[in-house]
Short mmCIF file of C-alpha atoms and ligand atoms in Angstrom, two decimals:
data_model
loop_
_atom_site.label_atom_id
_atom_site.label_comp_id
_atom_site.label_asym_id
_atom_site.label_seq_id
_atom_site.Cartn_x
_atom_site.Cartn_y
_atom_site.Cartn_z
CA MET A 1 -5.58 10.63 11.36
CA GLY A 2 -8.66 12.79 10.93
CA ASP A 3 -7.30 15.99 12.41
CA LEU A 4 -5.14 16.95 9.46
CA PRO A 5 -6.23 20.41 8.23
CA LEU A 6 -7.47 20.68 4.66
CA GLU A 7 -4.51 22.97 3.95
CA VAL A 8 -1.00 22.75 5.36
CA LYS A 9 2.06 24.95 5.02
CA VAL A 10 4.93 23.22 3.26
CA ASP A 11 8.53 24.42 3.26
CA ILE A 12 10.47 23.28 0.23
CA PRO A 13 14.26 22.83 0.63
CA ASN A 14 14.92 25.53 -1.98
CA GLY A 15 13.41 28.15 0.34
CA LYS A 16 9.92 28.30 -1.15
CA SER A 17 6.91 28.00 1.18
CA TYR A 18 3.38 27.43 0.02
CA THR A 19 -0.05 26.23 1.09
CA GLN A 20 -0.72 22.63 0.09
CA PRO A 21 -4.29 21.31 -0.10
CA THR A 22 -4.69 17.88 1.50
CA GLY A 23 -8.36 16.98 0.95
CA LEU A 24 -10.22 15.37 -1.91
CA PHE A 25 -11.10 17.91 -4.61
CA ILE A 26 -14.77 17.40 -5.43
CA ASN A 27 -17.15 20.03 -6.83
CA ASN A 28 -14.38 22.65 -6.74
CA GLU A 29 -13.84 22.24 -2.99
CA PHE A 30 -11.34 20.39 -0.88
CA VAL A 31 -13.28 18.03 1.35
CA TYR A 32 -12.68 15.24 3.86
CA PRO A 33 -13.16 11.66 2.74
CA LYS A 34 -15.89 9.69 4.53
CA ASP A 35 -13.57 7.91 6.94
CA LYS A 36 -10.99 10.71 7.15
CA LYS A 37 -8.01 8.40 6.61
CA THR A 38 -4.71 9.94 5.60
CA PHE A 39 -1.42 8.69 4.24
CA GLU A 40 2.10 10.09 4.29
CA VAL A 41 3.89 11.69 1.37
CA VAL A 42 7.64 11.17 1.39
CA SER A 43 10.29 13.22 -0.37
CA PRO A 44 12.61 10.78 -2.17
CA SER A 45 15.59 13.12 -2.07
CA THR A 46 15.46 13.76 1.70
CA GLU A 47 13.57 10.61 2.84
CA GLU A 48 11.46 12.93 5.04
CA VAL A 49 7.69 13.06 5.31
CA ILE A 50 6.52 16.25 3.55
CA THR A 51 2.93 16.06 4.78
CA SER A 52 0.02 13.66 4.81
CA VAL A 53 -2.97 13.85 2.48
CA TYR A 54 -6.47 12.43 2.70
CA GLU A 55 -7.19 9.09 1.06
CA ALA A 56 -10.20 8.39 -1.20
CA LYS A 57 -12.02 5.06 -0.96
CA GLY A 58 -14.95 3.55 -2.88
CA GLU A 59 -17.64 5.72 -1.27
CA ASP A 60 -15.66 8.88 -2.00
CA ILE A 61 -15.18 7.82 -5.61
CA ASP A 62 -18.98 7.42 -5.87
CA ILE A 63 -19.43 11.00 -4.65
CA ALA A 64 -16.80 12.30 -7.09
CA VAL A 65 -18.38 10.39 -9.99
CA ASP A 66 -21.80 11.84 -9.14
CA ALA A 67 -20.25 15.31 -9.20
CA ALA A 68 -18.75 14.60 -12.64
CA ILE A 69 -22.10 13.32 -13.92
CA GLU A 70 -23.95 16.39 -12.66
CA ALA A 71 -21.34 18.75 -14.16
CA TYR A 72 -21.54 16.90 -17.48
CA LYS A 73 -25.12 18.07 -17.97
CA SER A 74 -24.07 21.64 -18.72
CA TRP A 75 -20.33 21.31 -19.49
CA SER A 76 -20.90 18.81 -22.32
CA ILE A 77 -23.09 21.33 -24.14
CA SER A 78 -21.11 24.44 -23.21
CA ALA A 79 -19.93 26.77 -25.97
CA PRO A 80 -16.44 25.83 -27.21
CA GLU A 81 -15.16 29.31 -26.40
CA THR A 82 -16.14 28.81 -22.74
CA ARG A 83 -13.90 25.75 -22.55
CA GLN A 84 -11.18 27.45 -24.57
CA LYS A 85 -11.11 30.35 -22.09
CA VAL A 86 -10.62 27.96 -19.17
CA LEU A 87 -7.79 26.13 -20.94
CA LEU A 88 -6.00 29.32 -21.97
CA LYS A 89 -6.29 30.77 -18.48
CA LEU A 90 -5.06 27.48 -17.02
CA ALA A 91 -2.02 27.55 -19.33
CA ASP A 92 -1.26 31.11 -18.19
CA LEU A 93 -1.61 30.09 -14.54
CA VAL A 94 0.79 27.19 -15.08
CA ASP A 95 3.32 29.63 -16.55
CA GLU A 96 2.79 32.15 -13.73
CA ASN A 97 3.24 29.43 -11.09
CA ALA A 98 5.99 27.57 -12.98
CA ASP A 99 8.69 27.97 -10.33
CA LEU A 100 6.44 26.82 -7.50
CA LEU A 101 4.92 23.94 -9.48
CA ALA A 102 8.39 22.73 -10.50
CA SER A 103 9.57 22.93 -6.90
CA ILE A 104 6.56 20.96 -5.60
CA GLU A 105 7.15 18.33 -8.28
CA THR A 106 10.83 18.03 -7.45
CA PHE A 107 10.18 17.79 -3.70
CA ASP A 108 7.49 15.11 -4.12
CA ASN A 109 8.92 13.05 -6.98
CA GLY A 110 12.67 13.53 -6.52
CA LYS A 111 13.32 14.48 -10.16
CA SER A 112 15.75 17.33 -10.86
CA LEU A 113 14.40 20.85 -10.97
CA GLN A 114 15.69 21.00 -14.56
CA ASN A 115 13.42 18.08 -15.44
CA SER A 116 10.46 19.52 -13.53
CA LYS A 117 10.78 22.86 -15.32
CA GLY A 118 10.71 21.03 -18.64
CA ASP A 119 7.54 19.20 -17.58
CA ILE A 120 5.84 22.44 -16.57
CA ALA A 121 6.68 24.13 -19.88
CA LEU A 122 5.23 21.14 -21.78
CA THR A 123 2.14 21.22 -19.55
CA ALA A 124 1.38 24.86 -20.39
CA ALA A 125 2.05 24.20 -24.08
CA TYR A 126 -0.28 21.22 -24.05
CA PHE A 127 -3.15 23.10 -22.41
CA ARG A 128 -2.74 25.82 -25.08
CA SER A 129 -2.80 23.24 -27.83
CA CYS A 130 -5.99 21.72 -26.37
CA ALA A 131 -7.55 25.17 -26.22
CA GLY A 132 -7.15 25.38 -29.98
CA TRP A 133 -9.12 22.18 -30.47
CA CYS A 134 -12.25 23.22 -28.55
CA ASP A 135 -13.94 24.66 -31.63
CA LYS A 136 -12.63 22.06 -34.06
CA ILE A 137 -14.41 19.01 -32.70
CA THR A 138 -17.15 18.69 -35.27
CA GLY A 139 -19.28 16.06 -37.01
CA ASN A 140 -20.20 15.20 -40.56
CA VAL A 141 -23.22 15.37 -42.78
CA ILE A 142 -23.65 12.11 -44.65
CA ASN A 143 -25.58 12.20 -47.89
CA THR A 144 -27.53 8.96 -48.38
CA GLY A 145 -29.98 10.41 -50.92
CA GLY A 146 -32.96 12.71 -50.71
CA SER A 147 -35.13 10.61 -48.42
CA HIS A 148 -33.01 11.14 -45.30
CA PHE A 149 -30.80 13.65 -43.58
CA ASN A 150 -27.87 12.14 -41.61
CA TYR A 151 -25.36 13.79 -39.35
CA THR A 152 -22.80 12.72 -36.77
CA GLN A 153 -21.77 14.36 -33.53
CA ARG A 154 -18.82 13.75 -31.24
CA VAL A 155 -20.28 13.21 -27.77
CA PRO A 156 -17.97 13.73 -24.76
CA VAL A 157 -17.60 11.25 -21.89
CA VAL A 158 -17.70 11.05 -18.11
CA CYS A 159 -14.40 9.37 -17.34
CA GLY A 160 -12.05 8.12 -14.67
CA GLN A 161 -8.35 8.80 -15.07
CA ILE A 162 -5.50 7.12 -13.22
CA ILE A 163 -2.04 8.63 -13.50
CA PRO A 164 1.44 7.48 -12.47
CA TRP A 165 4.15 9.08 -10.37
CA ASN A 166 6.87 9.64 -12.98
CA PHE A 167 5.40 12.83 -14.52
CA PRO A 168 2.65 13.85 -12.09
CA ILE A 169 1.78 17.25 -13.60
CA LEU A 170 2.54 16.41 -17.23
CA MET A 171 0.45 13.21 -17.15
CA LEU A 172 -2.33 15.19 -15.47
CA SER A 173 -2.21 17.65 -18.38
CA TRP A 174 -2.30 14.86 -21.00
CA LYS A 175 -5.40 13.54 -19.25
CA LEU A 176 -7.21 16.77 -18.39
CA GLY A 177 -6.45 18.76 -21.56
CA PRO A 178 -8.73 16.64 -23.77
CA VAL A 179 -11.35 16.39 -21.02
CA LEU A 180 -11.64 20.17 -20.87
CA ALA A 181 -11.46 20.59 -24.65
CA THR A 182 -14.16 18.07 -25.51
CA GLY A 183 -16.68 18.93 -22.78
CA SER A 184 -16.00 15.68 -20.93
CA THR A 185 -15.84 15.46 -17.14
CA SER A 186 -13.49 13.45 -14.94
CA VAL A 187 -12.47 11.90 -11.67
CA LEU A 188 -8.68 11.78 -11.67
CA LYS A 189 -6.60 9.75 -9.22
CA SER A 190 -2.96 10.68 -8.73
CA ALA A 191 -0.32 8.11 -7.77
CA GLU A 192 0.07 7.37 -4.07
CA GLN A 193 3.76 8.39 -4.23
CA THR A 194 3.11 11.84 -5.75
CA PRO A 195 -0.27 13.39 -4.88
CA LEU A 196 0.86 16.96 -4.15
CA SER A 197 1.07 18.69 -7.53
CA ALA A 198 -2.31 17.32 -8.70
CA LEU A 199 -4.00 18.87 -5.67
CA TYR A 200 -2.22 22.14 -6.29
CA MET A 201 -3.28 22.03 -9.95
CA ALA A 202 -6.88 21.63 -8.70
CA LYS A 203 -6.59 25.08 -7.10
CA LEU A 204 -5.50 26.47 -10.48
CA LEU A 205 -8.47 24.80 -12.20
CA VAL A 206 -10.80 26.78 -9.93
CA GLU A 207 -8.85 29.97 -10.58
CA ALA A 208 -9.08 29.30 -14.33
CA GLY A 209 -12.88 29.40 -14.09
CA MET A 210 -13.66 25.69 -14.44
CA PRO A 211 -17.26 25.03 -13.33
CA LYS A 212 -17.64 22.79 -10.28
CA GLY A 213 -17.57 19.04 -10.78
CA VAL A 214 -15.97 19.10 -14.24
CA VAL A 215 -12.68 17.75 -12.91
CA ASN A 216 -12.45 16.08 -9.51
CA VAL A 217 -9.05 15.08 -8.13
CA VAL A 218 -8.51 12.40 -5.53
CA SER A 219 -5.45 11.02 -3.80
CA GLY A 220 -5.44 7.36 -2.91
CA PHE A 221 -4.26 3.84 -3.58
CA GLY A 222 -4.56 1.88 -6.78
CA LYS A 223 -6.04 -1.22 -5.24
CA ILE A 224 -8.79 0.81 -3.52
CA ALA A 225 -9.53 4.11 -5.27
CA GLY A 226 -8.07 3.02 -8.63
CA ALA A 227 -10.01 -0.24 -8.56
CA ALA A 228 -13.23 1.64 -7.66
CA ILE A 229 -12.73 3.90 -10.68
CA SER A 230 -12.00 1.08 -13.15
CA ALA A 231 -14.98 -0.98 -11.98
CA HIS A 232 -17.40 1.95 -11.67
CA MET A 233 -20.78 1.33 -13.27
CA LYS A 234 -21.46 4.98 -14.10
CA LEU A 235 -18.26 5.94 -15.94
CA ASP A 236 -18.12 5.89 -19.75
CA LYS A 237 -14.34 5.50 -19.89
CA VAL A 238 -11.18 4.89 -17.93
CA ALA A 239 -7.83 6.28 -19.04
CA PHE A 240 -4.71 4.91 -17.42
CA THR A 241 -0.96 5.40 -17.55
CA GLY A 242 1.28 2.98 -15.67
CA SER A 243 2.53 -0.59 -15.72
CA THR A 244 1.36 -3.19 -18.22
CA LEU A 245 0.36 -5.49 -15.36
CA VAL A 246 -1.99 -2.94 -13.82
CA GLY A 247 -3.22 -1.94 -17.28
CA LYS A 248 -4.45 -5.51 -17.77
CA THR A 249 -6.20 -5.44 -14.38
CA ILE A 250 -7.94 -2.21 -15.32
CA MET A 251 -9.06 -3.56 -18.67
CA LYS A 252 -10.51 -6.65 -16.97
CA ALA A 253 -12.34 -4.50 -14.40
CA ALA A 254 -13.70 -2.29 -17.18
CA ALA A 255 -14.93 -5.35 -19.07
CA ASP A 256 -16.47 -7.00 -16.01
CA SER A 257 -18.31 -3.86 -14.90
CA ASN A 258 -20.00 -1.87 -17.66
CA LEU A 259 -17.65 -2.33 -20.65
CA LYS A 260 -16.45 1.23 -20.28
CA LYS A 261 -13.98 2.40 -22.89
CA VAL A 262 -10.34 1.94 -22.03
CA THR A 263 -7.21 3.76 -23.05
CA LEU A 264 -3.91 2.51 -21.68
CA GLU A 265 -0.45 4.00 -21.90
CA LEU A 266 1.85 1.32 -20.53
CA GLY A 267 5.40 0.11 -20.34
CA GLY A 268 8.17 -0.34 -22.85
CA LYS A 269 11.63 -1.63 -23.58
CA SER A 270 12.37 0.72 -26.41
CA PRO A 271 15.30 0.24 -28.81
CA ASN A 272 17.53 3.20 -29.61
CA ILE A 273 19.55 2.24 -32.72
CA VAL A 274 22.85 3.84 -33.68
CA PHE A 275 24.09 3.08 -37.20
CA ASP A 276 27.71 3.30 -38.36
CA ASP A 277 27.02 6.52 -40.27
CA ALA A 278 25.50 8.37 -37.27
CA LYS A 279 27.05 11.54 -35.86
CA ILE A 280 28.54 9.99 -32.75
CA ASP A 281 28.53 12.96 -30.37
CA ALA A 282 24.90 13.79 -31.19
CA ALA A 283 23.84 10.14 -30.94
CA VAL A 284 25.48 9.86 -27.51
CA GLN A 285 23.59 12.94 -26.32
CA HIS A 286 20.34 11.31 -27.46
CA ILE A 287 21.24 8.01 -25.81
CA ILE A 288 21.66 9.97 -22.58
CA ALA A 289 18.43 11.93 -23.07
CA GLY A 290 16.74 8.62 -23.90
CA ILE A 291 17.65 6.75 -20.74
CA PHE A 292 18.86 9.15 -18.07
CA TYR A 293 16.26 11.89 -18.49
CA ASN A 294 13.88 11.84 -15.51
CA SER A 295 16.27 9.39 -13.80
CA GLY A 296 15.18 6.74 -16.30
CA GLU A 297 11.61 6.73 -14.98
CA VAL A 298 10.13 7.16 -18.44
CA CYS A 299 7.74 4.73 -20.16
CA CYS A 300 9.39 5.26 -23.54
CA ALA A 301 12.98 5.29 -22.23
CA GLY A 302 15.49 4.14 -24.83
CA SER A 303 16.64 1.36 -22.55
CA ARG A 304 18.10 -0.96 -25.21
CA VAL A 305 20.80 0.79 -27.20
CA LEU A 306 21.68 -1.13 -30.37
CA ILE A 307 25.02 -0.07 -31.82
CA GLN A 308 26.43 -1.14 -35.20
CA SER A 309 29.74 -2.97 -34.84
CA GLY A 310 31.83 -0.45 -36.85
CA ILE A 311 31.36 2.29 -34.26
CA TYR A 312 30.57 0.21 -31.15
CA ASP A 313 33.88 0.86 -29.38
CA LYS A 314 33.88 4.57 -30.20
CA VAL A 315 30.29 5.00 -28.99
CA VAL A 316 31.04 3.09 -25.77
CA GLU A 317 34.10 5.26 -25.08
CA THR A 318 32.23 8.54 -25.77
CA LEU A 319 29.16 7.40 -23.83
CA LYS A 320 31.16 6.30 -20.78
CA LYS A 321 32.83 9.68 -20.56
CA ALA A 322 29.57 11.59 -21.03
CA VAL A 323 27.71 9.46 -18.46
CA GLU A 324 30.46 9.96 -15.92
CA ASP A 325 29.97 13.71 -16.41
CA ILE A 326 26.24 13.55 -15.57
CA LYS A 327 25.48 15.51 -12.43
CA VAL A 328 23.49 13.33 -10.02
CA GLY A 329 22.32 14.47 -6.59
CA ASP A 330 20.47 17.32 -4.90
CA PRO A 331 17.55 17.78 -7.28
CA PHE A 332 17.19 21.46 -6.33
CA ASN A 333 20.70 22.28 -7.52
CA PRO A 334 20.12 23.91 -10.94
CA GLU A 335 23.14 22.03 -12.32
CA THR A 336 21.73 18.60 -11.42
CA PHE A 337 20.52 16.53 -14.35
CA MET A 338 19.51 13.38 -12.47
CA GLY A 339 17.66 13.53 -9.16
CA ALA A 340 16.37 10.72 -6.96
CA GLN A 341 14.25 7.70 -7.88
CA VAL A 342 10.66 8.07 -6.76
CA SER A 343 10.73 5.71 -3.78
CA GLU A 344 12.75 3.18 -1.86
CA VAL A 345 10.71 0.41 -3.49
CA GLN A 346 11.53 1.66 -6.98
CA MET A 347 15.21 2.11 -6.08
CA SER A 348 15.42 -1.44 -4.73
CA LYS A 349 13.79 -2.81 -7.87
CA ILE A 350 16.38 -1.03 -10.02
CA LEU A 351 19.27 -2.23 -7.86
CA GLN A 352 17.97 -5.81 -8.14
CA TYR A 353 18.01 -5.52 -11.93
CA ILE A 354 21.56 -4.22 -11.78
CA GLU A 355 22.57 -7.26 -9.70
CA SER A 356 20.84 -9.60 -12.14
CA GLY A 357 22.73 -8.00 -15.03
CA LYS A 358 26.02 -8.63 -13.25
CA GLU A 359 25.02 -12.21 -12.39
CA GLN A 360 24.01 -12.98 -15.96
CA GLY A 361 27.40 -11.85 -17.27
CA ALA A 362 26.81 -8.35 -18.58
CA LYS A 363 29.71 -5.95 -18.10
CA VAL A 364 29.26 -2.79 -16.02
CA ILE A 365 30.86 -0.03 -18.09
CA THR A 366 30.02 2.64 -15.56
CA GLY A 367 27.78 3.10 -12.50
CA GLY A 368 26.09 0.04 -11.04
CA LYS A 369 25.43 1.21 -7.47
CA ARG A 370 23.25 3.30 -5.20
CA SER A 371 24.75 6.73 -4.58
CA GLU A 372 26.10 7.41 -1.10
CA GLY A 373 24.11 9.42 1.44
CA LYS A 374 20.47 10.23 2.07
CA GLY A 375 17.87 9.87 -0.64
CA TYR A 376 17.01 7.22 -3.20
CA PHE A 377 19.73 7.94 -5.75
CA VAL A 378 21.08 5.40 -8.23
CA GLN A 379 24.18 5.98 -10.35
CA PRO A 380 23.57 6.22 -14.09
CA THR A 381 24.49 2.72 -15.18
CA VAL A 382 25.70 1.40 -18.53
CA PHE A 383 25.89 -2.34 -19.25
CA GLY A 384 27.94 -3.62 -22.20
CA ASP A 385 28.12 -7.12 -23.74
CA VAL A 386 24.39 -7.55 -23.20
CA LYS A 387 22.72 -10.59 -24.75
CA GLY A 388 19.07 -10.88 -25.69
CA HIS A 389 18.22 -13.55 -23.11
CA MET A 390 19.30 -11.46 -20.13
CA LYS A 391 16.60 -10.02 -17.86
CA ILE A 392 18.07 -6.54 -18.21
CA ALA A 393 17.62 -6.79 -21.99
CA LYS A 394 14.01 -7.94 -21.80
CA GLU A 395 12.24 -6.42 -18.81
CA GLU A 396 11.34 -2.83 -18.14
CA ILE A 397 13.69 -1.55 -15.40
CA PHE A 398 12.23 1.96 -15.14
CA GLY A 399 15.46 3.43 -13.89
CA PRO A 400 18.79 4.84 -15.08
CA VAL A 401 20.12 1.60 -16.54
CA VAL A 402 20.95 1.14 -20.20
CA THR A 403 21.91 -2.05 -22.01
CA LEU A 404 24.27 -1.86 -25.00
CA ILE A 405 23.83 -4.48 -27.71
CA LYS A 406 26.10 -4.83 -30.73
CA PHE A 407 24.74 -5.66 -34.21
CA ASP A 408 26.19 -6.02 -37.72
CA THR A 409 23.44 -5.51 -40.30
CA VAL A 410 20.27 -3.46 -40.69
CA ASP A 411 18.17 -6.64 -40.76
CA GLU A 412 19.72 -7.81 -37.52
CA ALA A 413 19.05 -4.43 -35.85
CA ILE A 414 15.40 -4.55 -36.88
CA GLU A 415 15.03 -8.10 -35.64
CA ILE A 416 16.50 -7.26 -32.24
CA ALA A 417 14.48 -4.02 -32.05
CA ASN A 418 11.22 -5.86 -32.67
CA SER A 419 11.95 -8.82 -30.38
CA THR A 420 9.98 -7.45 -27.44
CA GLU A 421 6.44 -7.74 -26.13
CA TYR A 422 6.32 -3.93 -26.11
CA GLY A 423 6.11 -1.32 -28.85
CA LEU A 424 6.03 2.13 -27.37
CA ALA A 425 8.93 3.95 -29.01
CA ALA A 426 12.20 3.58 -30.90
CA GLY A 427 15.13 5.78 -31.85
CA ILE A 428 17.13 5.71 -35.09
CA HIS A 429 20.43 7.56 -35.50
CA SER A 430 21.92 7.83 -38.99
CA THR A 431 22.83 10.51 -41.53
CA ASP A 432 21.15 8.56 -44.34
CA ILE A 433 17.51 9.64 -44.53
CA ASN A 434 16.62 6.71 -46.76
CA LYS A 435 17.92 4.31 -44.15
CA CYS A 436 16.09 6.20 -41.39
CA ILE A 437 12.74 6.03 -43.15
CA GLY A 438 13.29 2.47 -44.35
CA VAL A 439 14.08 1.29 -40.81
CA ALA A 440 11.23 3.36 -39.31
CA ASN A 441 8.85 1.57 -41.69
CA ARG A 442 9.90 -1.80 -40.31
CA ILE A 443 9.91 -1.08 -36.56
CA ASN A 444 6.78 -1.93 -34.60
CA ALA A 445 6.31 1.02 -32.29
CA GLY A 446 3.89 3.89 -31.79
CA THR A 447 6.57 6.58 -31.85
CA ILE A 448 9.82 6.62 -33.80
CA TRP A 449 12.34 9.35 -33.13
CA VAL A 450 14.97 9.95 -35.79
CA ASN A 451 18.20 11.66 -34.69
CA THR A 452 16.46 12.70 -31.49
CA TYR A 453 14.84 11.00 -28.48
CA ASN A 454 12.19 11.72 -25.82
CA ASP A 455 11.21 14.62 -28.04
CA PHE A 456 7.49 15.37 -27.51
CA HIS A 457 5.16 17.83 -29.15
CA PRO A 458 1.46 18.45 -28.35
CA MET A 459 0.50 17.97 -32.00
CA VAL A 460 2.20 14.59 -32.33
CA PRO A 461 0.23 11.57 -31.05
CA PHE A 462 1.81 9.23 -28.52
CA GLY A 463 0.89 5.67 -27.55
CA GLY A 464 1.91 2.06 -27.93
CA PHE A 465 1.73 -1.04 -30.10
CA HIS A 466 1.35 -4.49 -28.49
CA SER A 467 1.69 -4.61 -24.68
CA SER A 468 2.55 -0.89 -24.59
CA GLY A 469 -1.06 0.13 -24.70
CA ILE A 470 -4.28 1.01 -26.39
CA GLY A 471 -5.23 4.39 -27.82
CA ARG A 472 -3.28 7.60 -28.29
CA GLU A 473 -2.65 10.72 -26.26
CA MET A 474 -2.02 14.19 -27.73
CA GLY A 475 -2.32 15.09 -31.40
CA GLU A 476 -5.69 15.04 -33.11
CA GLU A 477 -6.30 11.40 -32.22
CA VAL A 478 -6.83 11.99 -28.52
CA TYR A 479 -10.09 13.84 -29.21
CA HIS A 480 -11.51 10.63 -30.62
CA GLU A 481 -10.54 8.88 -27.41
CA TYR A 482 -12.60 11.32 -25.33
CA THR A 483 -15.70 11.40 -27.55
CA GLN A 484 -18.02 8.83 -29.02
CA THR A 485 -19.78 9.13 -32.34
CA LYS A 486 -23.50 9.65 -32.35
CA ALA A 487 -25.15 9.23 -35.76
CA VAL A 488 -28.54 10.83 -36.30
CA ARG A 489 -30.58 9.68 -39.32
CA ILE A 490 -33.73 11.62 -40.03
CA LYS A 491 -36.40 10.35 -42.41
CA LEU A 492 -37.65 13.31 -44.38
CA ASP A 493 -41.16 13.87 -45.60
CA THR A 494 -40.59 16.15 -48.56
CA THR A 495 -44.15 16.02 -49.82
CA GLY A 496 -46.75 18.61 -49.16
CA PHE A 497 -44.66 21.80 -49.28
CA LYS A 498 -46.52 24.84 -50.57
P1 NAP B 501 1.34 1.20 -11.32
O1 NAP B 501 0.98 0.34 -10.20
O2 NAP B 501 1.00 0.79 -12.69
O3 NAP B 501 0.73 2.66 -11.00
C1 NAP B 501 0.11 3.54 -11.88
C2 NAP B 501 -1.22 4.02 -11.32
O4 NAP B 501 -2.15 2.95 -11.28
C3 NAP B 501 -1.15 4.55 -9.91
O5 NAP B 501 -2.05 5.63 -9.78
C4 NAP B 501 -1.59 3.35 -9.12
O6 NAP B 501 -2.03 3.61 -7.82
C5 NAP B 501 -2.70 2.81 -9.98
N1 NAP B 501 -3.05 1.42 -9.70
C6 NAP B 501 -2.28 0.44 -9.15
N2 NAP B 501 -2.98 -0.71 -9.03
C7 NAP B 501 -4.22 -0.47 -9.51
C8 NAP B 501 -5.40 -1.25 -9.67
N3 NAP B 501 -5.45 -2.53 -9.30
N4 NAP B 501 -6.49 -0.68 -10.22
C9 NAP B 501 -6.47 0.62 -10.61
N5 NAP B 501 -5.39 1.41 -10.47
C10 NAP B 501 -4.27 0.88 -9.95
O7 NAP B 501 2.88 1.51 -11.28
P2 NAP B 501 3.85 1.35 -10.00
O8 NAP B 501 3.55 0.13 -9.21
O9 NAP B 501 3.87 2.61 -9.28
O10 NAP B 501 5.21 1.13 -10.77
C11 NAP B 501 5.55 -0.18 -11.16
C12 NAP B 501 6.12 -0.19 -12.54
O11 NAP B 501 5.16 0.35 -13.45
C13 NAP B 501 7.33 0.67 -12.75
O12 NAP B 501 8.48 0.04 -12.30
C14 NAP B 501 7.29 0.86 -14.22
O13 NAP B 501 7.83 -0.25 -14.85
C15 NAP B 501 5.82 0.95 -14.54
N6 NAP B 501 5.33 2.34 -14.68
C16 NAP B 501 5.08 2.78 -15.93
C17 NAP B 501 4.67 4.10 -16.10
C18 NAP B 501 4.40 4.65 -17.46
O14 NAP B 501 4.51 5.85 -17.65
N7 NAP B 501 3.99 3.84 -18.42
C19 NAP B 501 4.54 4.95 -15.01
C20 NAP B 501 4.78 4.44 -13.72
C21 NAP B 501 5.19 3.14 -13.58
P3 NAP B 501 -0.91 3.56 -6.65
O15 NAP B 501 -0.24 4.86 -6.76
O16 NAP B 501 -1.63 3.37 -5.38
O17 NAP B 501 -0.01 2.39 -6.95
MG1 MG B 502 6.47 11.35 -2.83
#
């Protein structure tokens, strides 16, 4: 503790070596926290300690917030093209460093390199999309008659941002893109399990020309650094992605402190519905993409697959075969689709759910165990004969476990789909567009994918109904989440002109 250098050399198992920052990133520099405490970062695929990083506590958050407030003074009134230049350069840097960033992500999170590469491509695309918005955040003139002149402005915020471990770089981009585009400033906390790529991205922010203090990145624990951010008296907003339970804690802290604005992107138990007239092979591919992508650690995972009775057996047979073909293991092997779960804790939680499914009478069609050997790997698991009351049908597992539920009619499918406290996403598979739209109209979720799944685009907003969250990320809507409206009403004196 305390003698860890602010930069360490890291050797990644795929042969890449790089210099990893370990300090808190404040005012464009990596610095020591006040008490110089560190914590270890473990690779889930090798179970080895990669390095330690410095931990932020309340006092350090105060310093970071002050930096964000100071930077706000000029950044919030900077020319849009200044911010656009930073975002475009950042996107280019992400592309140029794609192989290294993907390798860091895979080493720290355990996800397959295939998955990491996909995240990095989406990250660059999102920063480019945000760059395009810099000069489109405008106000209105409101005509209330000749006695007054009224206009509105969108005013950026000083915010705290707390991100999870399942998509460290991608969630950072969803948070920082709109900050940079709107002229907001931020203190961002990464997840304790995956702090490495956020610190590396901080280096790229400097290289992209971001002025000091605009974005500050800290590593640390939710209950300490995260709590300090959500309860901070000087922040205008907190944006969070993670569990519903913690989302509620954050909202309470925001309310009890200074009523800062809150956006929450939380959990889900999303239905993925396959109708009798679906193309079976395609639907099965989307079931797999829906639940086994990112080792199932996806907030909008299609974890409840609802299959119409006429094709149930055929889908089960095709799915079983396809799942047994999924390559699980060494995440650096380019062929691997599913890497490790993020931590031993997460793996144990998933294995407990699998046991509860077995105990409650669901049938294991395939998988159902931890994989042999080192690393936190779980077999892709399919449960059949699942009933609505079972824990595995109701609770978010956040792992590679899918529950298959049979239904007869469209009404029944919709009822099952909507019988959840969540409402993040849903999938519909059918060749009848009328049915697809009709069903989409009746499902309570923020995102509906038709004949596809986990299919994101920077222009399409994402966020949840009900316990899945508040607010939207991406699309045009996110710019409203990072600005507040200021209305200016001017009383005119139109007399006395010569
Ligand atoms: P989590 O606790 O919700 O973590 C998300 C982020 O919130 C992390 O940065 C975390 O810090 C921070 N945090 C935790 N407690 C906090 C508090 N009291 N105040 C402020 N910030 C706090 O998620 P988890 O415990 O890692 O995972 C548990 C479950 O959450 C998963 O099994 C899954 O169901 C769900 N989850 C959902 C998402 C999603 O994308 N919606 C992502 C991850 C997890 P620490 O890193 O120190 O915990
Ligand atoms: Mg880790």
